[in-house]
Short mmCIF file of C-alpha atoms and ligand atoms in Angstrom, two decimals:
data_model
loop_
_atom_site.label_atom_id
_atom_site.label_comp_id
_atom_site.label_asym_id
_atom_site.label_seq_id
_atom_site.Cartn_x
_atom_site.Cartn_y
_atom_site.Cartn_z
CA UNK A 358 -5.78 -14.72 18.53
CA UNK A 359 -9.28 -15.21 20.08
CA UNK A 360 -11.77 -14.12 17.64
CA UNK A 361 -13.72 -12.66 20.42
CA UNK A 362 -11.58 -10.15 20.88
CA UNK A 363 -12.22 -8.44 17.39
CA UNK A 364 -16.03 -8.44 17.16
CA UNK A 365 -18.35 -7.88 19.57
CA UNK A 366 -20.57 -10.30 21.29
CA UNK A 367 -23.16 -12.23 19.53
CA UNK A 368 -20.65 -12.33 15.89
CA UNK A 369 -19.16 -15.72 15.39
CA UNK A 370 -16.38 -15.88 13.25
CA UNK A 371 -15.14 -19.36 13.22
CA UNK A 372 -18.22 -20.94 13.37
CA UNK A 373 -19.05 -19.52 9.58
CA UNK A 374 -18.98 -21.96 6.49
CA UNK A 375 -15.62 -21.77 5.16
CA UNK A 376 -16.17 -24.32 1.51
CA UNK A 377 -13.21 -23.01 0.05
CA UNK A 378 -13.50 -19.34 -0.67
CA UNK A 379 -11.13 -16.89 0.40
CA UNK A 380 -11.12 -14.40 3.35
CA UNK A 381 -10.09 -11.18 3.30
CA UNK A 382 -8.87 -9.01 6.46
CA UNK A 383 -9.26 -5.32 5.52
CA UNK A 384 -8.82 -2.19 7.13
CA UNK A 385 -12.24 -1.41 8.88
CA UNK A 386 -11.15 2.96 8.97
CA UNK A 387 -9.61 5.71 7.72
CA UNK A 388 -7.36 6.34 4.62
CA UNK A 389 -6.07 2.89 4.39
CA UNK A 390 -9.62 1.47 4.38
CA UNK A 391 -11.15 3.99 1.34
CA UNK A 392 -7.49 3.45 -0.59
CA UNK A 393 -7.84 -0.29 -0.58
CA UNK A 394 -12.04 -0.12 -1.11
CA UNK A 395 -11.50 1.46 -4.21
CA UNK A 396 -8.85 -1.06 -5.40
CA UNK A 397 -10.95 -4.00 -4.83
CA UNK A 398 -13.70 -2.14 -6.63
CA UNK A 399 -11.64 -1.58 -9.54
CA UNK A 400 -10.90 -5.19 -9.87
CA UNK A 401 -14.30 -5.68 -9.62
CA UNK A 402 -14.99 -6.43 -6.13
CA UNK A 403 -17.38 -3.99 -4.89
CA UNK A 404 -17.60 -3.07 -1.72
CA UNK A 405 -18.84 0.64 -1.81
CA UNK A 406 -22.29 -0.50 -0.81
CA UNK A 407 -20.87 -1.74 2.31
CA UNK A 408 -21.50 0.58 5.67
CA UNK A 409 -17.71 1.00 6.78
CA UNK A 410 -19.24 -0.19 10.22
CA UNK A 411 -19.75 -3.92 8.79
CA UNK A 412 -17.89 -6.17 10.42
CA UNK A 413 -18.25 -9.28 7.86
CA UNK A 414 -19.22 -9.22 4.13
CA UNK A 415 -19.56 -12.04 1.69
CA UNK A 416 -18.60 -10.68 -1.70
CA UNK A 417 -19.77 -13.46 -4.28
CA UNK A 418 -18.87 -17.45 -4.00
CA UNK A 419 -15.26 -17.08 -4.08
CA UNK A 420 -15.05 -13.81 -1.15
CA UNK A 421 -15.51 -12.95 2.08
CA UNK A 422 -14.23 -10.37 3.56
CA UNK A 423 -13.69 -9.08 7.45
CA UNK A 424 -13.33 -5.55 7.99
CA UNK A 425 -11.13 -5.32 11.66
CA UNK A 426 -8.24 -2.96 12.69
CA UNK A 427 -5.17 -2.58 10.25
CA UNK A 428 -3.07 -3.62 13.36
CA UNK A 429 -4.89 -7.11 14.25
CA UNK A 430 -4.51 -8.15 10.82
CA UNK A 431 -1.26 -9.52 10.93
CA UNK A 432 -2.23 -12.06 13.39
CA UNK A 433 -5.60 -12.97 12.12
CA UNK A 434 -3.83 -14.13 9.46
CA UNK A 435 -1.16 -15.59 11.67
CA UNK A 436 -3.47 -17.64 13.21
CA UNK A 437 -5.69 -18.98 10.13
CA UNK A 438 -8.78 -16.93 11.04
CA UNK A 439 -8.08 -14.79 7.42
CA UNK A 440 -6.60 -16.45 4.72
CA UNK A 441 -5.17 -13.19 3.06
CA UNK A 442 -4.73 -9.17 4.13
CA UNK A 443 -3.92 -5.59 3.85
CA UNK A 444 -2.53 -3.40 5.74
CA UNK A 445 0.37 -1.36 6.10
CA UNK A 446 3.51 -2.82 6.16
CA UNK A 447 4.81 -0.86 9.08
CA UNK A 448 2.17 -3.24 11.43
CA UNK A 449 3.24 -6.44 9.39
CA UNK A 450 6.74 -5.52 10.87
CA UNK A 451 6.20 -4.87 14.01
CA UNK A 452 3.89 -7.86 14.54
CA UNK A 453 6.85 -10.11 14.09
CA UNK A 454 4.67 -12.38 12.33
CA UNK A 455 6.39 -14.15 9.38
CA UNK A 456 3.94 -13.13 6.61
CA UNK A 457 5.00 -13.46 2.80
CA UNK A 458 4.17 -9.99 1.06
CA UNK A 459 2.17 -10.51 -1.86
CA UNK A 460 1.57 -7.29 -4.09
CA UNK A 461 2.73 -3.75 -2.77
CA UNK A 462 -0.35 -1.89 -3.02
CA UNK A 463 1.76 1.60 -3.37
CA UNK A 464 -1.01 3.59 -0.82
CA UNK A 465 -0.59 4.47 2.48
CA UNK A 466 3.11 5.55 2.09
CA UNK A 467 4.77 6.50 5.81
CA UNK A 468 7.86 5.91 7.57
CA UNK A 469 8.60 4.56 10.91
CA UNK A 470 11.56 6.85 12.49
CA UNK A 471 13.65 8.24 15.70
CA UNK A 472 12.97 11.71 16.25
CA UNK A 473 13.96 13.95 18.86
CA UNK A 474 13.28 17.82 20.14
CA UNK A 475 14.63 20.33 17.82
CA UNK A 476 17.03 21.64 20.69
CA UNK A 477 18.58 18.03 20.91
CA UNK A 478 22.15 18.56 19.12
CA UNK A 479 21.83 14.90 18.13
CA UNK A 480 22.38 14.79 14.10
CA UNK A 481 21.69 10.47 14.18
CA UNK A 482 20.72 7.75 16.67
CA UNK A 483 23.93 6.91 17.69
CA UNK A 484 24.75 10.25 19.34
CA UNK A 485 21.26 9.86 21.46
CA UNK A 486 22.15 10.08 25.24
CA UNK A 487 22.92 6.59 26.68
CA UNK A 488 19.23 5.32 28.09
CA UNK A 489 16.97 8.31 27.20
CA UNK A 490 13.02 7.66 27.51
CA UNK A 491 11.40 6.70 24.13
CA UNK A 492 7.90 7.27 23.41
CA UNK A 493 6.06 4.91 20.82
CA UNK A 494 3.31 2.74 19.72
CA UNK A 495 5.71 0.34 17.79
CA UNK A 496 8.09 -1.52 21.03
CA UNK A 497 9.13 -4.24 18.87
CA UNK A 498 10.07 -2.20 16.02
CA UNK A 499 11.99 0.56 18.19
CA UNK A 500 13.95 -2.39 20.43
CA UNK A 501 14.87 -4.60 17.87
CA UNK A 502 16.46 -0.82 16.14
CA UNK A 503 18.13 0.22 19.32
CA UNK A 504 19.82 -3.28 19.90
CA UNK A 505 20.97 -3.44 16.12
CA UNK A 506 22.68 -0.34 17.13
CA UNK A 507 23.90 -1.50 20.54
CA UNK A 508 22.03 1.54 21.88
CA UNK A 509 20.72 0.99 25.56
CA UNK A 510 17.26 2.99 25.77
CA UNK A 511 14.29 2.85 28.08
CA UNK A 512 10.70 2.31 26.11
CA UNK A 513 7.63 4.12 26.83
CA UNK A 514 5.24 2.57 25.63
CA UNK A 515 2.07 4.91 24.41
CA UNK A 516 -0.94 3.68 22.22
CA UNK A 517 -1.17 6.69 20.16
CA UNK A 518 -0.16 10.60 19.52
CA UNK A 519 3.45 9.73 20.74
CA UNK A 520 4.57 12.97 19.30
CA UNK A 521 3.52 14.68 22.44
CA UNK A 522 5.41 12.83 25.14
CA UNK A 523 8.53 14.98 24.94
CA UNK A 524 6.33 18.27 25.64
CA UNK A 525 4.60 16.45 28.04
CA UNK A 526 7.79 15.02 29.87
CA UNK A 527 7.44 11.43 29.66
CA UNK A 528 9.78 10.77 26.94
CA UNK A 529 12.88 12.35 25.26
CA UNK A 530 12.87 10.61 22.09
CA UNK A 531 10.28 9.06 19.78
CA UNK A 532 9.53 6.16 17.57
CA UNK A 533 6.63 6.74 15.34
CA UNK A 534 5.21 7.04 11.71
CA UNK A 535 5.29 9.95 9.90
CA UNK A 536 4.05 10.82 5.98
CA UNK A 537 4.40 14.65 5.41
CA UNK A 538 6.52 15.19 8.38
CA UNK A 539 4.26 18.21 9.48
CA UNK A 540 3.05 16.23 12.82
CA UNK A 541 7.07 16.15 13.96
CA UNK A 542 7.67 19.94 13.04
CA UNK A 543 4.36 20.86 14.90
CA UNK A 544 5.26 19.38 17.93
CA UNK A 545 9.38 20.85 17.40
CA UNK A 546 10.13 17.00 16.44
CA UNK A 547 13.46 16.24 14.12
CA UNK A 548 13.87 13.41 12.61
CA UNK A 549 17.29 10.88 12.74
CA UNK A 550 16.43 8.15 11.05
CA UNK A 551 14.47 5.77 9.48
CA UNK A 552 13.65 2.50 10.77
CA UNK A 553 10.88 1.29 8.43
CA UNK A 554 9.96 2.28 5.00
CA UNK A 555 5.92 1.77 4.94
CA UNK A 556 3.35 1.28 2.38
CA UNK A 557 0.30 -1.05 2.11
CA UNK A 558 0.81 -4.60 1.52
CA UNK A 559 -1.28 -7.70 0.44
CA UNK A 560 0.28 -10.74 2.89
CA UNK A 561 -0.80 -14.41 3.39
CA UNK A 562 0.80 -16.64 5.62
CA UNK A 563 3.30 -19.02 4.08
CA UNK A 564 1.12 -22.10 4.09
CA UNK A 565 -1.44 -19.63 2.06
CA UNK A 566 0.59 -18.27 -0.34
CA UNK A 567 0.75 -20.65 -3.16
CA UNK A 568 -3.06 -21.26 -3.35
CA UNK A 569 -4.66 -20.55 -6.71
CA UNK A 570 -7.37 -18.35 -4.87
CA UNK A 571 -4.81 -16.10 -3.32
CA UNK A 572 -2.58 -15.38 -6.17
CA UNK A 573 -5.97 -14.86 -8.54
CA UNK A 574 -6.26 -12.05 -6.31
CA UNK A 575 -2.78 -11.07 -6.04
CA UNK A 576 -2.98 -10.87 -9.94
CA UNK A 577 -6.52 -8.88 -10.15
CA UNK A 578 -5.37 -6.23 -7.66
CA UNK A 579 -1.28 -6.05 -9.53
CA UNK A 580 -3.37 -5.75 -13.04
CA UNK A 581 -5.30 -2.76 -11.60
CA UNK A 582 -2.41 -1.10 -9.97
CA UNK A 583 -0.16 -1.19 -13.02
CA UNK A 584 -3.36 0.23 -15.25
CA UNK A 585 -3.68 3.02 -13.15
CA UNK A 586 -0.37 4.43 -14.08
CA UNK A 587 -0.87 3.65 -18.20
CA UNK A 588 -2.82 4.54 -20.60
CA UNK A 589 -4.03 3.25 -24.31
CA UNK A 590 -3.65 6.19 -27.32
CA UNK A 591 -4.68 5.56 -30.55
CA UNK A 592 -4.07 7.73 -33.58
CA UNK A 593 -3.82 8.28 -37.40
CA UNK A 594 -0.38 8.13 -38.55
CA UNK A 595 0.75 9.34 -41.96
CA UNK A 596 2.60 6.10 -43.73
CA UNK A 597 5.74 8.41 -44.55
CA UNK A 598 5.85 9.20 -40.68
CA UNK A 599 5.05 5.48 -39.81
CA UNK A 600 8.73 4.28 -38.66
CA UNK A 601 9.50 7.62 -36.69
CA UNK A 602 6.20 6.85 -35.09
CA UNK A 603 7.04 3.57 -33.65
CA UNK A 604 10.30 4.92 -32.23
CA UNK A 605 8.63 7.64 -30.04
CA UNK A 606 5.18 4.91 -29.05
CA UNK A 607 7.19 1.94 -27.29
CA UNK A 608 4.13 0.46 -26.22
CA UNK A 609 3.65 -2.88 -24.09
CA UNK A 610 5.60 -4.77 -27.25
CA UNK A 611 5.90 -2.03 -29.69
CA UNK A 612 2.45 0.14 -31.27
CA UNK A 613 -0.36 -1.66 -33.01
CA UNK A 614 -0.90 -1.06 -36.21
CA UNK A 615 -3.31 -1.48 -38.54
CA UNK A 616 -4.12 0.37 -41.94
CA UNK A 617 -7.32 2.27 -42.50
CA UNK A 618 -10.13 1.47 -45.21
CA UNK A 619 -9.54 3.36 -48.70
CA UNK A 620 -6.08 4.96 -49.93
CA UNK A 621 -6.00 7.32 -47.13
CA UNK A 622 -2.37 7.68 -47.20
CA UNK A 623 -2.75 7.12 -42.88
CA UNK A 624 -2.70 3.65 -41.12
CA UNK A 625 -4.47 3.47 -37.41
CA UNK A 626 -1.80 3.04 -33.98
CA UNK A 627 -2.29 1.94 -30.50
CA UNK A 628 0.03 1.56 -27.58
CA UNK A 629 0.15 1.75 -24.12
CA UNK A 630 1.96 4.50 -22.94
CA UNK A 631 2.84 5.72 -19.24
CA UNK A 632 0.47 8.12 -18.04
CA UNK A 633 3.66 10.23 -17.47
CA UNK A 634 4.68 10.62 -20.99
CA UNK A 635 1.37 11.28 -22.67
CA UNK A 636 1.40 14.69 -22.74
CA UNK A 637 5.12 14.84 -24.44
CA UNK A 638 4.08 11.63 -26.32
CA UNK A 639 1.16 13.64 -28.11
CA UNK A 640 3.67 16.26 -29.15
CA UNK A 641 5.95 14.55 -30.56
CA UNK A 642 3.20 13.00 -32.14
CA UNK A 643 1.59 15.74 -33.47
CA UNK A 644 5.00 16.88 -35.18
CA UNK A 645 4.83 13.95 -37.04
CA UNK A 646 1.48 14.57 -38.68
CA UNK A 647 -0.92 11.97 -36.78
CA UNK A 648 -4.15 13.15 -36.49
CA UNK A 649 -7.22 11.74 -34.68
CA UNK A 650 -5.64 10.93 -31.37
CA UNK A 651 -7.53 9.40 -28.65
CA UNK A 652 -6.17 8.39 -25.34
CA UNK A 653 -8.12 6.03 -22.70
CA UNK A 654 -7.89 5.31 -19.08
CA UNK A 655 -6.89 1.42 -18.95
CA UNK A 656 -9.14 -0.92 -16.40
CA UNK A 657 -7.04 -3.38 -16.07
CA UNK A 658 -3.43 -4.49 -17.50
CA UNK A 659 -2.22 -8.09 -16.96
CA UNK A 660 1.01 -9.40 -18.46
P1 AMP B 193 2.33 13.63 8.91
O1 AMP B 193 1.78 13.62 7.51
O2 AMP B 193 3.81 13.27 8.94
O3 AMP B 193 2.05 14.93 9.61
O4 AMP B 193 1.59 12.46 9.70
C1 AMP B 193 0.39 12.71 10.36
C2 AMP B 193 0.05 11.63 11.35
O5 AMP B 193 -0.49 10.53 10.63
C3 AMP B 193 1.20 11.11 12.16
O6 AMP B 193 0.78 11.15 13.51
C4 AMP B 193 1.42 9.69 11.73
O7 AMP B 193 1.55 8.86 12.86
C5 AMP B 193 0.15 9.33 11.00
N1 AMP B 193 0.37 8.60 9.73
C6 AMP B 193 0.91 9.12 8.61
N2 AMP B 193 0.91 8.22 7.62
C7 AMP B 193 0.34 7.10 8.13
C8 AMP B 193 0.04 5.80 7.59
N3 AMP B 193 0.34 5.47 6.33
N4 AMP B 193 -0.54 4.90 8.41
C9 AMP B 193 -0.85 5.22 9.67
N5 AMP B 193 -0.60 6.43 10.23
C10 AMP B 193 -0.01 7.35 9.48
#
């Protein structure tokens, strides 16, 4: 890729001191771009000072980062101009680019599908009418589908909103993401079937992906993506209720426990506990006599 092409004239890219920090392709818009801000900011990267119309950002010794479209990202990295990514995993795909995936960042959750008009009495791609017109943004994704399938269609290719080319007659079928599936029923869309399962990925290339920088911050951003889903309770357990305790507080490697000053008859728990049980975990807690119970948000979690 010419470097050129992503920033306009007058920013060098290449020409920048490279020593042997790490660069960082991001997302430079939209949901993808605030989901993956906040992530680096929880692992202590901050970039919230940063106008989203930067182009280039230098983070601290060890980080620079290049905000450019999800979609080029893939072969910026490709082609050595970023050392590491995200974006969404849909555009990693149809890139063809042989990327290793690093972390699944869990945001930005879509699917890439065939769907057709509602009055189509298709029910899956195989019973779509021998070279109908399909609309889409992703060719390499949608051919490499329809040949899998033996299924001889005609692409048309459109760089966005591919939802209305059957209404506007350019298309009978389309290839295209979709999250709620509201877009497709607004524009009297069905879905068939799925051709890629999407969500936002951290990618190197391969010569990248064993370098100590690169899985430092494969680790940072996993530690704060598993945190977000835990959380760290404490409480006051009655001794007599001590064992029954530990049986409902699995915990990382079992509760903490420790005993309190004085012959309180209580000795002080802690565990990590998914941020999905908490509320049943305090109740069953609560039945057991512990008192005093606290529960935290977790920064970070690294095991
Ligand atoms: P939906 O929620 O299915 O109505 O999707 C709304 C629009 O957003 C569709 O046009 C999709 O192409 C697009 N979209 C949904 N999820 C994503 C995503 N994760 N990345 C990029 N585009 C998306």
């Amino acid at each position: 890729m010419n470097p050129d092409a992503l920033f306009p004239k007058g920013v060098s890219v290449v020409a920048s001191n490279r020593v042997s920090s790490l660069r960082l392709a991001l997302p430079n818009k939209g949901r993808l771009s605030r989901d993956t801000r906040a992530l680096l900011a929880d692992a202590g990267y901050d970039l919230t000072a940063v106008s989203e119309r930067s182009l280039r950002v230098r983070v601290d010794d060890e980080l620079e980062v290049l905000f450019v479209r999800a979609q080029d990202i893939p072969e910026l990295i490709q082609d050595g101009l970023a050392d590491v990514g995200v974006t969404g995993w849909d555009l990693v795909v149809e890139s063809e680019r042989p990327l290793v995936e690093l972390l699944d960042l869990g945001f930005g959750r879509c699917r890439l599908v065939v769907a057709t008009t509602q009055d189509d009495s298709a029910t899956s791609a195989m019973q779509l009418r021998p070279g109908s017109r399909v609309a889409t943004s992703f060719p390499n994704s949608a051919r490499r589908f329809f040949e899998t399938k033996r299924l001889d269609m005609r692409l048309v290719d459109v760089s966005g909103a591919a939802e209305a080319a059957p209404y506007l007659g350019i298309a009978d079928v389309i290839v295209d993401l979709t999250s709620s599936g509201e877009t497709l029923r607004a524009n009297g869309l069905r879905e068939l079937e799925t051709i890629t399962e999407s969500t936002a990925r951290l990618v190197c290339s391969k010569s990248q992906a064993e370098r100590a920088e690169v899985k430092a911050l494969a680790l940072a951003l996993e530690s704060v993506l598993r945190a977000r889903t835990q959380r760290y309770l404490m409480a006051n357990v009655p001794v007599r209720s001590l064992e029954r305790v530990k049986a409902v507080l699995p915990g990382l490697n079992g509760p903490t426990v420790a005993s309190v000053a004085g012959d309180s008859g209580f000795a002080a728990i802690a565990a990590v506990v998914p941020e999905k049980d908490v509320r049943k975990t305090i109740s069953s807690l609560r039945t057991l006599g512990c008192v005093g119970i606290l529960v935290t948000r977790i920064e970070r979690l690294v095991q």
